[in-house]
N, CA and C atoms as an extended XYZ file, in Angstrom:
516
Properties=species:S:1:pos:R:3:atomname:S:1:resname:S:1:resid:I:1 pbc="F F F"
N        40.362       -1.814      -30.994 N   MET     1
C        40.580       -1.187      -32.277 CA  MET     1
C        41.525        0.004      -32.148 C   MET     1
N        41.486        0.689      -30.988 N   ARG     2
C        42.341        1.848      -30.821 CA  ARG     2
C        43.826        1.469      -30.877 C   ARG     2
N        44.164        0.291      -30.382 N   ILE     3
C        45.555       -0.162      -30.429 CA  ILE     3
C        46.001       -0.346      -31.873 C   ILE     3
N        45.141       -0.903      -32.709 N   GLU     4
C        45.485       -1.090      -34.118 CA  GLU     4
C        45.644        0.253      -34.826 C   GLU     4
N        44.796        1.217      -34.469 N   ILE     5
C        44.918        2.554      -35.063 CA  ILE     5
C        46.246        3.177      -34.650 C   ILE     5
N        46.635        3.018      -33.383 N   ASN     6
C        47.912        3.565      -32.916 CA  ASN     6
C        49.091        2.898      -33.622 C   ASN     6
N        49.026        1.587      -33.802 N   ARG     7
C        50.103        0.887      -34.520 CA  ARG     7
C        50.193        1.368      -35.963 C   ARG     7
N        49.031        1.535      -36.576 N   HIS     8
C        48.989        2.028      -37.955 CA  HIS     8
C        49.612        3.422      -38.029 C   HIS     8
N        49.280        4.280      -37.059 N   ALA     9
C        49.841        5.633      -37.027 CA  ALA     9
C        51.346        5.604      -36.809 C   ALA     9
N        51.826        4.692      -35.971 N   MET    10
C        53.272        4.585      -35.748 CA  MET    10
C        53.995        4.151      -37.016 C   MET    10
N        53.458        3.136      -37.670 N   TYR    11
C        54.108        2.621      -38.872 CA  TYR    11
C        54.123        3.684      -39.971 C   TYR    11
N        52.973        4.279      -40.225 N   TYR    12
C        52.917        5.274      -41.284 CA  TYR    12
C        53.517        6.607      -40.858 C   TYR    12
N        53.663        6.827      -39.546 N   GLY    13
C        54.417        7.978      -39.070 CA  GLY    13
C        55.881        7.875      -39.459 C   GLY    13
N        56.389        6.649      -39.493 N   LEU    14
C        57.752        6.422      -39.976 CA  LEU    14
C        57.874        6.825      -41.439 C   LEU    14
N        56.885        6.453      -42.232 N   VAL    15
C        56.889        6.829      -43.653 CA  VAL    15
C        56.807        8.345      -43.792 C   VAL    15
N        55.896        8.953      -43.030 N   MET    16
C        55.750       10.408      -43.088 CA  MET    16
C        57.015       11.092      -42.579 C   MET    16
N        57.689       10.505      -41.600 N   GLY    17
C        58.954       11.046      -41.117 CA  GLY    17
C        60.015       11.066      -42.201 C   GLY    17
N        60.007       10.058      -43.064 N   CYS    18
C        60.930       10.048      -44.207 CA  CYS    18
C        60.601       11.179      -45.176 C   CYS    18
N        59.312       11.460      -45.352 N   VAL    19
C        58.910       12.583      -46.208 CA  VAL    19
C        59.373       13.898      -45.581 C   VAL    19
N        59.207       14.039      -44.260 N   PHE    20
C        59.690       15.235      -43.571 CA  PHE    20
C        61.207       15.348      -43.694 C   PHE    20
N        61.901       14.219      -43.576 N   GLY    21
C        63.354       14.220      -43.723 CA  GLY    21
C        63.783       14.648      -45.113 C   GLY    21
N        63.072       14.162      -46.131 N   LEU    22
C        63.351       14.588      -47.503 CA  LEU    22
C        63.156       16.090      -47.636 C   LEU    22
N        62.105       16.601      -47.037 N   ASN    23
C        61.845       18.038      -47.078 CA  ASN    23
C        62.984       18.814      -46.415 C   ASN    23
N        63.489       18.315      -45.288 N   PHE    24
C        64.595       18.981      -44.612 CA  PHE    24
C        65.867       18.946      -45.455 C   PHE    24
N        66.160       17.797      -46.047 N   ILE    25
C        67.350       17.690      -46.895 CA  ILE    25
C        67.279       18.690      -48.040 C   ILE    25
N        66.104       18.793      -48.649 N   LEU    26
C        65.941       19.743      -49.747 CA  LEU    26
C        66.120       21.182      -49.277 C   LEU    26
N        65.754       21.469      -48.025 N   SER    27
C        65.890       22.840      -47.522 CA  SER    27
C        67.342       23.224      -47.253 C   SER    27
N        68.228       22.250      -47.128 N   THR    28
C        69.633       22.565      -46.841 CA  THR    28
C        70.463       22.778      -48.099 C   THR    28
N        69.895       22.481      -49.256 N   ILE    29
C        70.622       22.628      -50.516 CA  ILE    29
C        70.132       23.893      -51.213 C   ILE    29
N        70.989       24.899      -51.336 N   PRO    30
C        70.537       26.167      -51.912 CA  PRO    30
C        70.552       26.165      -53.447 C   PRO    30
N        69.410       25.904      -54.044 N   SER    31
C        69.259       26.049      -55.493 CA  SER    31
C        67.783       26.212      -55.809 C   SER    31
N        67.489       26.722      -56.970 N   MET    32
C        66.094       26.929      -57.366 CA  MET    32
C        65.377       25.595      -57.557 C   MET    32
N        66.095       24.606      -58.079 N   PHE    33
C        65.477       23.300      -58.308 CA  PHE    33
C        65.057       22.658      -56.992 C   PHE    33
N        65.949       22.678      -56.001 N   THR    34
C        65.595       22.063      -54.717 CA  THR    34
C        64.518       22.868      -53.996 C   THR    34
N        64.497       24.186      -54.203 N   ALA    35
C        63.428       24.998      -53.610 CA  ALA    35
C        62.080       24.616      -54.217 C   ALA    35
N        62.049       24.394      -55.520 N   ALA    36
C        60.811       23.961      -56.177 CA  ALA    36
C        60.411       22.566      -55.708 C   ALA    36
N        61.389       21.694      -55.542 N   MET    37
C        61.095       20.350      -55.043 CA  MET    37
C        60.563       20.408      -53.610 C   MET    37
N        61.119       21.306      -52.810 N   GLN    38
C        60.660       21.447      -51.432 CA  GLN    38
C        59.212       21.924      -51.390 C   GLN    38
N        58.857       22.864      -52.235 N   VAL    39
C        57.467       23.327      -52.307 CA  VAL    39
C        56.558       22.180      -52.729 C   VAL    39
N        57.017       21.370      -53.673 N   ALA    40
C        56.225       20.217      -54.118 CA  ALA    40
C        56.014       19.220      -52.976 C   ALA    40
N        57.057       18.957      -52.201 N   VAL    41
C        56.932       18.026      -51.073 CA  VAL    41
C        55.963       18.583      -50.032 C   VAL    41
N        56.045       19.876      -49.756 N   ILE    42
C        55.133       20.496      -48.791 CA  ILE    42
C        53.688       20.384      -49.267 C   ILE    42
N        53.468       20.557      -50.556 N   CYS    43
C        52.111       20.441      -51.101 CA  CYS    43
C        51.608       19.000      -51.095 C   CYS    43
N        52.509       18.046      -51.179 N   ILE    44
C        52.122       16.633      -51.217 CA  ILE    44
C        51.780       16.101      -49.818 C   ILE    44
N        52.337       16.687      -48.770 N   ILE    45
C        52.150       16.167      -47.408 CA  ILE    45
C        50.675       16.033      -47.013 C   ILE    45
N        49.803       17.034      -47.227 N   PRO    46
C        48.387       16.818      -46.872 CA  PRO    46
C        47.736       15.693      -47.674 C   PRO    46
N        48.107       15.552      -48.937 N   PHE    47
C        47.562       14.466      -49.752 CA  PHE    47
C        48.021       13.111      -49.216 C   PHE    47
N        49.281       13.013      -48.831 N   VAL    48
C        49.799       11.767      -48.253 CA  VAL    48
C        49.075       11.463      -46.941 C   VAL    48
N        48.840       12.487      -46.125 N   ALA    49
C        48.103       12.285      -44.868 CA  ALA    49
C        46.691       11.784      -45.151 C   ALA    49
N        46.039       12.342      -46.170 N   PHE    50
C        44.698       11.880      -46.544 CA  PHE    50
C        44.723       10.416      -46.964 C   PHE    50
N        45.699       10.046      -47.773 N   MET    51
C        45.787        8.657      -48.230 CA  MET    51
C        46.040        7.709      -47.052 C   MET    51
N        46.820        8.146      -46.077 N   MET    52
C        47.086        7.306      -44.907 CA  MET    52
C        45.846        7.154      -44.031 C   MET    52
N        45.067        8.229      -43.868 N   VAL    53
C        43.818        8.134      -43.103 CA  VAL    53
C        42.844        7.210      -43.819 C   VAL    53
N        42.775        7.354      -45.122 N   LYS    54
C        41.882        6.501      -45.914 CA  LYS    54
C        42.300        5.036      -45.793 C   LYS    54
N        43.600        4.789      -45.823 N   ASN    55
C        44.120        3.432      -45.658 CA  ASN    55
C        43.749        2.881      -44.285 C   ASN    55
N        43.914        3.689      -43.247 N   CYS    56
C        43.552        3.262      -41.890 CA  CYS    56
C        42.054        3.006      -41.791 C   CYS    56
N        41.268        3.886      -42.385 N   ARG    57
C        39.812        3.724      -42.357 CA  ARG    57
C        39.395        2.414      -42.998 C   ARG    57
N        39.984        2.101      -44.142 N   ASP    58
C        39.571        0.913      -44.888 CA  ASP    58
C        40.164       -0.376      -44.326 C   ASP    58
N        41.409       -0.346      -43.864 N   ARG    59
C        42.070       -1.569      -43.392 CA  ARG    59
C        41.827       -1.875      -41.921 C   ARG    59
N        41.861       -0.853      -41.093 N   VAL    60
C        41.812       -1.066      -39.649 CA  VAL    60
C        40.406       -0.856      -39.083 C   VAL    60
N        39.713        0.138      -39.577 N   CYS    61
C        38.432        0.539      -38.975 CA  CYS    61
C        37.212       -0.039      -39.683 C   CYS    61
N        37.395       -0.939      -40.603 N   GLY    62
C        36.260       -1.566      -41.264 CA  GLY    62
C        35.503       -0.658      -42.217 C   GLY    62
N        36.157        0.335      -42.766 N   GLY    63
C        35.521        1.214      -43.743 CA  GLY    63
C        34.886        2.460      -43.153 C   GLY    63
N        34.926        2.603      -41.834 N   TYR    64
C        34.311        3.759      -41.179 CA  TYR    64
C        35.293        4.371      -40.195 C   TYR    64
N        35.348        5.706      -40.185 N   ILE    65
C        36.168        6.401      -39.193 CA  ILE    65
C        35.485        7.729      -38.861 C   ILE    65
N        35.183        7.968      -37.592 N   PRO    66
C        34.576        9.247      -37.200 CA  PRO    66
C        35.563       10.402      -37.369 C   PRO    66
N        35.031       11.606      -37.436 N   TYR    67
C        35.845       12.791      -37.683 CA  TYR    67
C        36.954       12.944      -36.646 C   TYR    67
N        36.618       12.898      -35.360 N   TRP    68
C        37.617       13.163      -34.327 CA  TRP    68
C        38.618       12.023      -34.181 C   TRP    68
N        38.238       10.813      -34.518 N   VAL    69
C        39.210        9.711      -34.547 CA  VAL    69
C        40.200        9.951      -35.681 C   VAL    69
N        39.695       10.437      -36.797 N   SER    70
C        40.565       10.764      -37.927 CA  SER    70
C        41.517       11.904      -37.574 C   SER    70
N        40.997       12.920      -36.889 N   VAL    71
C        41.857       14.034      -36.459 CA  VAL    71
C        42.961       13.514      -35.540 C   VAL    71
N        42.593       12.679      -34.570 N   TRP    72
C        43.570       12.127      -33.637 CA  TRP    72
C        44.611       11.289      -34.374 C   TRP    72
N        44.171       10.519      -35.366 N   TYR    73
C        45.089        9.694      -36.148 CA  TYR    73
C        46.119       10.574      -36.861 C   TYR    73
N        45.670       11.645      -37.503 N   VAL    74
C        46.599       12.515      -38.242 CA  VAL    74
C        47.546       13.227      -37.279 C   VAL    74
N        47.056       13.650      -36.124 N   VAL    75
C        47.938       14.284      -35.138 CA  VAL    75
C        49.005       13.292      -34.677 C   VAL    75
N        48.608       12.042      -34.432 N   GLN    76
C        49.590       11.010      -34.073 CA  GLN    76
C        50.587       10.795      -35.206 C   GLN    76
N        50.088       10.762      -36.407 N   LEU    77
C        50.939       10.591      -37.581 CA  LEU    77
C        52.009       11.677      -37.620 C   LEU    77
N        51.597       12.923      -37.430 N   PHE    78
C        52.539       14.034      -37.452 CA  PHE    78
C        53.458       14.007      -36.230 C   PHE    78
N        52.963       13.534      -35.084 N   LEU    79
C        53.807       13.416      -33.894 CA  LEU    79
C        54.958       12.453      -34.146 C   LEU    79
N        54.644       11.262      -34.622 N   TYR    80
C        55.694       10.272      -34.878 CA  TYR    80
C        56.628       10.738      -35.998 C   TYR    80
N        56.058       11.335      -37.025 N   ALA    81
C        56.884       11.825      -38.130 CA  ALA    81
C        57.810       12.942      -37.667 C   ALA    81
N        57.305       13.839      -36.835 N   SER    82
C        58.144       14.944      -36.384 CA  SER    82
C        59.230       14.482      -35.419 C   SER    82
N        58.961       13.434      -34.639 N   MET    83
C        60.017       12.904      -33.766 CA  MET    83
C        61.144       12.293      -34.598 C   MET    83
N        60.792       11.580      -35.650 N   ILE    84
C        61.809       11.005      -36.530 CA  ILE    84
C        62.569       12.115      -37.242 C   ILE    84
N        61.842       13.101      -37.724 N   SER    85
C        62.468       14.227      -38.399 CA  SER    85
C        63.374       15.006      -37.447 C   SER    85
N        62.941       15.198      -36.204 N   ALA    86
C        63.761       15.917      -35.223 CA  ALA    86
C        65.041       15.154      -34.904 C   ALA    86
N        64.950       13.838      -34.829 N   ALA    87
C        66.155       13.039      -34.589 CA  ALA    87
C        67.135       13.198      -35.746 C   ALA    87
N        66.612       13.187      -36.961 N   PHE    88
C        67.479       13.380      -38.123 CA  PHE    88
C        68.097       14.777      -38.099 C   PHE    88
N        67.293       15.798      -37.772 N   LYS    89
C        67.814       17.164      -37.715 CA  LYS    89
C        68.886       17.291      -36.648 C   LYS    89
N        68.671       16.663      -35.494 N   PHE    90
C        69.667       16.727      -34.430 CA  PHE    90
C        70.992       16.141      -34.900 C   PHE    90
N        70.943       14.984      -35.531 N   VAL    91
C        72.169       14.357      -36.043 CA  VAL    91
C        72.827       15.266      -37.076 C   VAL    91
N        72.021       15.857      -37.951 N   PHE    92
C        72.563       16.745      -38.978 CA  PHE    92
C        73.217       17.964      -38.339 C   PHE    92
N        72.506       18.641      -37.419 N   PHE    93
C        73.020       19.861      -36.797 CA  PHE    93
C        74.207       19.597      -35.885 C   PHE    93
N        74.242       18.442      -35.261 N   LYS    94
C        75.282       18.167      -34.266 CA  LYS    94
C        76.521       17.517      -34.872 C   LYS    94
N        76.326       16.603      -35.842 N   PHE    95
C        77.452       15.795      -36.304 CA  PHE    95
C        77.786       15.964      -37.783 C   PHE    95
N        76.804       16.056      -38.641 N   ILE    96
C        77.075       16.115      -40.076 CA  ILE    96
C        77.567       17.498      -40.484 C   ILE    96
N        76.827       18.531      -40.083 N   LYS    97
C        77.207       19.897      -40.438 CA  LYS    97
C        77.003       20.796      -39.216 C   LYS    97
N        77.934       20.753      -38.261 N   PRO    98
C        77.738       21.473      -36.999 CA  PRO    98
C        77.709       22.996      -37.132 C   PRO    98
N        78.254       23.541      -38.201 N   ASP    99
C        78.254       24.994      -38.366 CA  ASP    99
C        77.053       25.501      -39.162 C   ASP    99
N        76.127       24.633      -39.515 N   TYR   100
C        74.983       25.017      -40.343 CA  TYR   100
C        74.112       26.069      -39.657 C   TYR   100
N        73.748       25.859      -38.398 N   LEU   101
C        72.865       26.798      -37.699 CA  LEU   101
C        73.532       28.151      -37.479 C   LEU   101
N        74.805       28.155      -37.119 N   SER   102
C        75.485       29.438      -36.917 CA  SER   102
C        75.632       30.191      -38.236 C   SER   102
N        75.863       29.475      -39.329 N   ASN   103
C        75.921       30.127      -40.644 CA  ASN   103
C        74.566       30.720      -41.023 C   ASN   103
N        73.484       29.991      -40.760 N   GLN   104
C        72.144       30.492      -41.063 CA  GLN   104
C        71.825       31.721      -40.209 C   GLN   104
N        72.229       31.692      -38.939 N   PHE   105
C        72.005       32.843      -38.068 CA  PHE   105
C        72.785       34.049      -38.574 C   PHE   105
N        74.014       33.827      -38.993 N   GLN   106
C        74.835       34.932      -39.495 CA  GLN   106
C        74.248       35.514      -40.776 C   GLN   106
N        73.732       34.660      -41.661 N   LEU   107
C        73.065       35.151      -42.872 CA  LEU   107
C        71.841       35.993      -42.520 C   LEU   107
N        71.093       35.569      -41.532 N   SER   108
C        69.916       36.333      -41.093 CA  SER   108
C        70.330       37.684      -40.526 C   SER   108
N        71.371       37.703      -39.720 N   MET   109
C        71.841       38.965      -39.147 CA  MET   109
C        72.371       39.903      -40.230 C   MET   109
N        73.070       39.365      -41.226 N   ASN   110
C        73.548       40.195      -42.333 CA  ASN   110
C        72.386       40.805      -43.104 C   ASN   110
N        71.336       40.031      -43.309 N   THR   111
C        70.154       40.545      -44.003 CA  THR   111
C        69.491       41.647      -43.188 C   THR   111
N        69.384       41.456      -41.875 N   LEU   112
C        68.804       42.491      -41.013 CA  LEU   112
C        69.645       43.762      -41.024 C   LEU   112
N        70.969       43.617      -41.062 N   GLU   113
C        71.846       44.785      -41.120 CA  GLU   113
C        71.680       45.532      -42.431 C   GLU   113
N        71.562       44.798      -43.541 N   LYS   114
C        71.352       45.442      -44.842 CA  LYS   114
C        70.039       46.208      -44.882 C   LYS   114
N        69.037       45.703      -44.194 N   LEU   115
C        67.737       46.371      -44.150 CA  LEU   115
C        67.688       47.471      -43.090 C   LEU   115
N        68.736       47.586      -42.284 N   GLY   116
C        68.805       48.615      -41.257 CA  GLY   116
C        67.934       48.329      -40.046 C   GLY   116
N        67.693       47.082      -39.769 N   LEU   117
C        66.812       46.715      -38.663 CA  LEU   117
C        67.556       46.334      -37.388 C   LEU   117
N        68.873       46.410      -37.396 N   THR   118
C        69.639       46.026      -36.204 CA  THR   118
C        70.062       47.223      -35.371 C   THR   118
N        69.697       48.432      -35.772 N   SER   119
C        70.174       49.613      -35.047 CA  SER   119
C        69.648       49.676      -33.616 C   SER   119
N        68.443       49.190      -33.362 N   GLY   120
C        67.874       49.243      -32.020 CA  GLY   120
C        68.153       48.012      -31.180 C   GLY   120
N        68.855       47.048      -31.729 N   MET   121
C        69.111       45.807      -30.994 CA  MET   121
C        70.302       45.965      -30.060 C   MET   121
N        70.127       45.480      -28.857 N   GLU   122
C        71.240       45.460      -27.917 CA  GLU   122
C        72.074       44.210      -28.163 C   GLU   122
N        73.341       44.314      -27.865 N   GLU   123
C        74.257       43.194      -28.094 CA  GLU   123
C        73.879       41.970      -27.265 C   GLU   123
N        73.416       42.184      -26.043 N   SER   124
C        73.054       41.056      -25.180 CA  SER   124
C        71.830       40.318      -25.719 C   SER   124
N        70.879       41.051      -26.305 N   ALA   125
C        69.690       40.413      -26.879 CA  ALA   125
C        70.069       39.575      -28.093 C   ALA   125
N        70.958       40.101      -28.917 N   VAL   126
C        71.417       39.357      -30.093 CA  VAL   126
C        72.151       38.099      -29.658 C   VAL   126
N        72.969       38.215      -28.622 N   TYR   127
C        73.706       37.056      -28.125 CA  TYR   127
C        72.753       35.993      -27.578 C   TYR   127
N        71.712       36.415      -26.846 N   ALA   128
C        70.744       35.464      -26.283 CA  ALA   128
C        69.990       34.729      -27.387 C   ALA   128
N        69.608       35.457      -28.418 N   VAL   129
C        68.915       34.827      -29.549 CA  VAL   129
C        69.855       33.875      -30.276 C   VAL   129
N        71.113       34.278      -30.433 N   GLN   130
C        72.083       33.423      -31.113 CA  GLN   130
C        72.305       32.125      -30.349 C   GLN   130
N        72.342       32.193      -29.024 N   GLU   131
C        72.532       30.982      -28.225 CA  GLU   131
C        71.409       29.979      -28.460 C   GLU   131
N        70.169       30.468      -28.532 N   GLN   132
C        69.037       29.569      -28.751 CA  GLN   132
C        68.944       29.117      -30.198 C   GLN   132
N        69.223       30.012      -31.128 N   ALA   133
C        69.045       29.702      -32.545 CA  ALA   133
C        70.123       28.779      -33.088 C   ALA   133
N        71.217       28.637      -32.379 N   THR   134
C        72.293       27.782      -32.884 CA  THR   134
C        72.457       26.503      -32.075 C   THR   134
N        71.531       26.215      -31.178 N   ASP   135
C        71.588       24.996      -30.379 CA  ASP   135
C        70.818       23.889      -31.093 C   ASP   135
N        71.481       22.765      -31.332 N   ALA   136
C        70.868       21.665      -32.085 CA  ALA   136
C        69.666       21.070      -31.364 C   ALA   136
N        69.753       20.939      -30.050 N   VAL   137
C        68.644       20.359      -29.282 CA  VAL   137
C        67.426       21.276      -29.341 C   VAL   137
N        67.638       22.567      -29.128 N   THR   138
C        66.533       23.528      -29.151 CA  THR   138
C        65.842       23.541      -30.503 C   THR   138
N        66.620       23.585      -31.562 N   MET   139
C        66.025       23.629      -32.902 CA  MET   139
C        65.281       22.335      -33.219 C   MET   139
N        65.812       21.215      -32.793 N   SER   140
C        65.144       19.934      -33.050 CA  SER   140
C        63.829       19.838      -32.287 C   SER   140
N        63.835       20.247      -31.019 N   LEU   141
C        62.606       20.200      -30.220 CA  LEU   141
C        61.568       21.203      -30.715 C   LEU   141
N        62.011       22.365      -31.164 N   GLN   142
C        61.071       23.336      -31.724 CA  GLN   142
C        60.406       22.791      -32.977 C   GLN   142
N        61.149       22.046      -33.760 N   SER   143
C        60.559       21.502      -34.985 CA  SER   143
C        59.461       20.491      -34.668 C   SER   143
N        59.575       19.781      -33.544 N   ILE   144
C        58.514       18.839      -33.158 CA  ILE   144
C        57.220       19.594      -32.902 C   ILE   144
N        57.280       20.658      -32.097 N   TRP   145
C        56.063       21.400      -31.768 CA  TRP   145
C        55.475       22.087      -32.990 C   TRP   145
N        56.324       22.626      -33.836 N   ILE   146
C        55.824       23.279      -35.047 CA  ILE   146
C        55.115       22.267      -35.936 C   ILE   146
N        55.712       21.102      -36.120 N   ASN   147
C        55.086       20.073      -36.960 CA  ASN   147
C        53.776       19.567      -36.365 C   ASN   147
N        53.699       19.442      -35.045 N   ILE   148
C        52.452       18.978      -34.420 CA  ILE   148
C        51.345       20.019      -34.590 C   ILE   148
N        51.669       21.280      -34.414 N   ILE   149
C        50.654       22.332      -34.597 CA  ILE   149
C        50.180       22.368      -36.044 C   ILE   149
N        51.119       22.321      -36.982 N   LEU   150
C        50.724       22.286      -38.394 CA  LEU   150
C        49.972       21.002      -38.721 C   LEU   150
N        50.356       19.904      -38.085 N   GLY   151
C        49.655       18.640      -38.278 CA  GLY   151
C        48.220       18.707      -37.799 C   GLY   151
N        47.974       19.435      -36.705 N   PHE   152
C        46.606       19.595      -36.217 CA  PHE   152
C        45.759       20.363      -37.227 C   PHE   152
N        46.329       21.400      -37.811 N   VAL   153
C        45.602       22.167      -38.832 CA  VAL   153
C        45.311       21.286      -40.045 C   VAL   153
N        46.313       20.540      -40.489 N   VAL   154
C        46.113       19.611      -41.612 CA  VAL   154
C        45.071       18.565      -41.243 C   VAL   154
N        45.102       18.087      -40.003 N   ALA   155
C        44.156       17.058      -39.556 CA  ALA   155
C        42.720       17.555      -39.607 C   ALA   155
N        42.500       18.792      -39.214 N   LEU   156
C        41.146       19.341      -39.252 CA  LEU   156
C        40.591       19.361      -40.673 C   LEU   156
N        41.453       19.663      -41.630 N   ILE   157
C        41.008       19.746      -43.026 CA  ILE   157
C        40.889       18.358      -43.647 C   ILE   157
N        41.930       17.550      -43.505 N   VAL   158
C        41.958       16.225      -44.128 CA  VAL   158
C        40.851       15.335      -43.576 C   VAL   158
N        40.604       15.421      -42.290 N   SER   159
C        39.599       14.555      -41.665 CA  SER   159
C        38.192       14.842      -42.162 C   SER   159
N        37.949       16.065      -42.579 N   ALA   160
C        36.633       16.390      -43.129 CA  ALA   160
C        36.366       15.600      -44.409 C   ALA   160
N        37.412       15.310      -45.160 N   PHE   161
C        37.263       14.557      -46.406 CA  PHE   161
C        37.372       13.051      -46.195 C   PHE   161
N        38.127       12.638      -45.180 N   ALA   162
C        38.397       11.209      -44.990 CA  ALA   162
C        37.376       10.505      -44.107 C   ALA   162
N        36.624       11.240      -43.315 N   LYS   163
C        35.701       10.594      -42.370 CA  LYS   163
C        34.591        9.865      -43.120 C   LYS   163
N        34.133        8.821      -42.496 N   ARG   164
C        32.969        8.093      -42.995 CA  ARG   164
C        32.297        7.478      -41.781 C   ARG   164
N        31.138        7.995      -41.454 N   GLU   165
C        30.374        7.520      -40.297 CA  GLU   165
C        29.427        6.411      -40.737 C   GLU   165
N        29.114        5.533      -39.811 N   LYS   166
C        28.110        4.502      -40.082 CA  LYS   166
C        26.738        5.152      -40.125 C   LYS   166
N        25.991        4.805      -41.146 N   GLY   167
C        24.636        5.320      -41.259 CA  GLY   167
C        23.670        4.531      -40.391 C   GLY   167
N        22.459        5.016      -40.306 N   ALA   168
C        21.442        4.372      -39.475 CA  ALA   168
C        21.070        2.990      -39.997 C   ALA   168
N        21.211        2.775      -41.300 N   PHE   169
C        20.789        1.512      -41.893 CA  PHE   169
C        21.952        0.605      -42.276 C   PHE   169
N        23.191        0.995      -41.895 N   ASP   170
C        24.351        0.151      -42.193 CA  ASP   170
C        24.392       -1.028      -41.238 C   ASP   170
N        24.773       -2.177      -41.764 N   ASN   171
C        24.891       -3.385      -40.942 CA  ASN   171
C        26.173       -3.347      -40.138 C   ASN   171
N        26.149       -4.002      -39.016 N   GLU   172
C        27.334       -4.078      -38.159 CA  GLU   172
C        28.346       -4.947      -38.786 C   GLU   172
């Protein structure tokens, strides 16, 4: 049964990866409408994860799924989704819009200068941060870990609602 759960997580991780990709696309377009859409997508992600766990519980697990199996399923879901999303981000940062990260870093530095927070920064420290913040591979890999950590938090909450244990009097 664990193999079927893993396959289910891989397949629906692809779907969730498309949702993550949509969220990323919306984050690159600067407007109030896309910002509102991005917030809506972020709010929908836990609900989509719940529906996917429920689907796995009913289709693959025979109507029952323990709490920690559900948590593991959601973490896998976010792992596969974040890998797909990271691949899309890498392509975007490296080939579609290669100056996007450096422009974002420059906007951040301009904001810090306006707030007067750059007076204590050494030039070498700023350069070191810029090297990491503008590297497509680094940013893509960081997004995987961030999504997995957030996925674990979502999994703890969603699994509490999606779990269904077999009772003492339930038939096999």
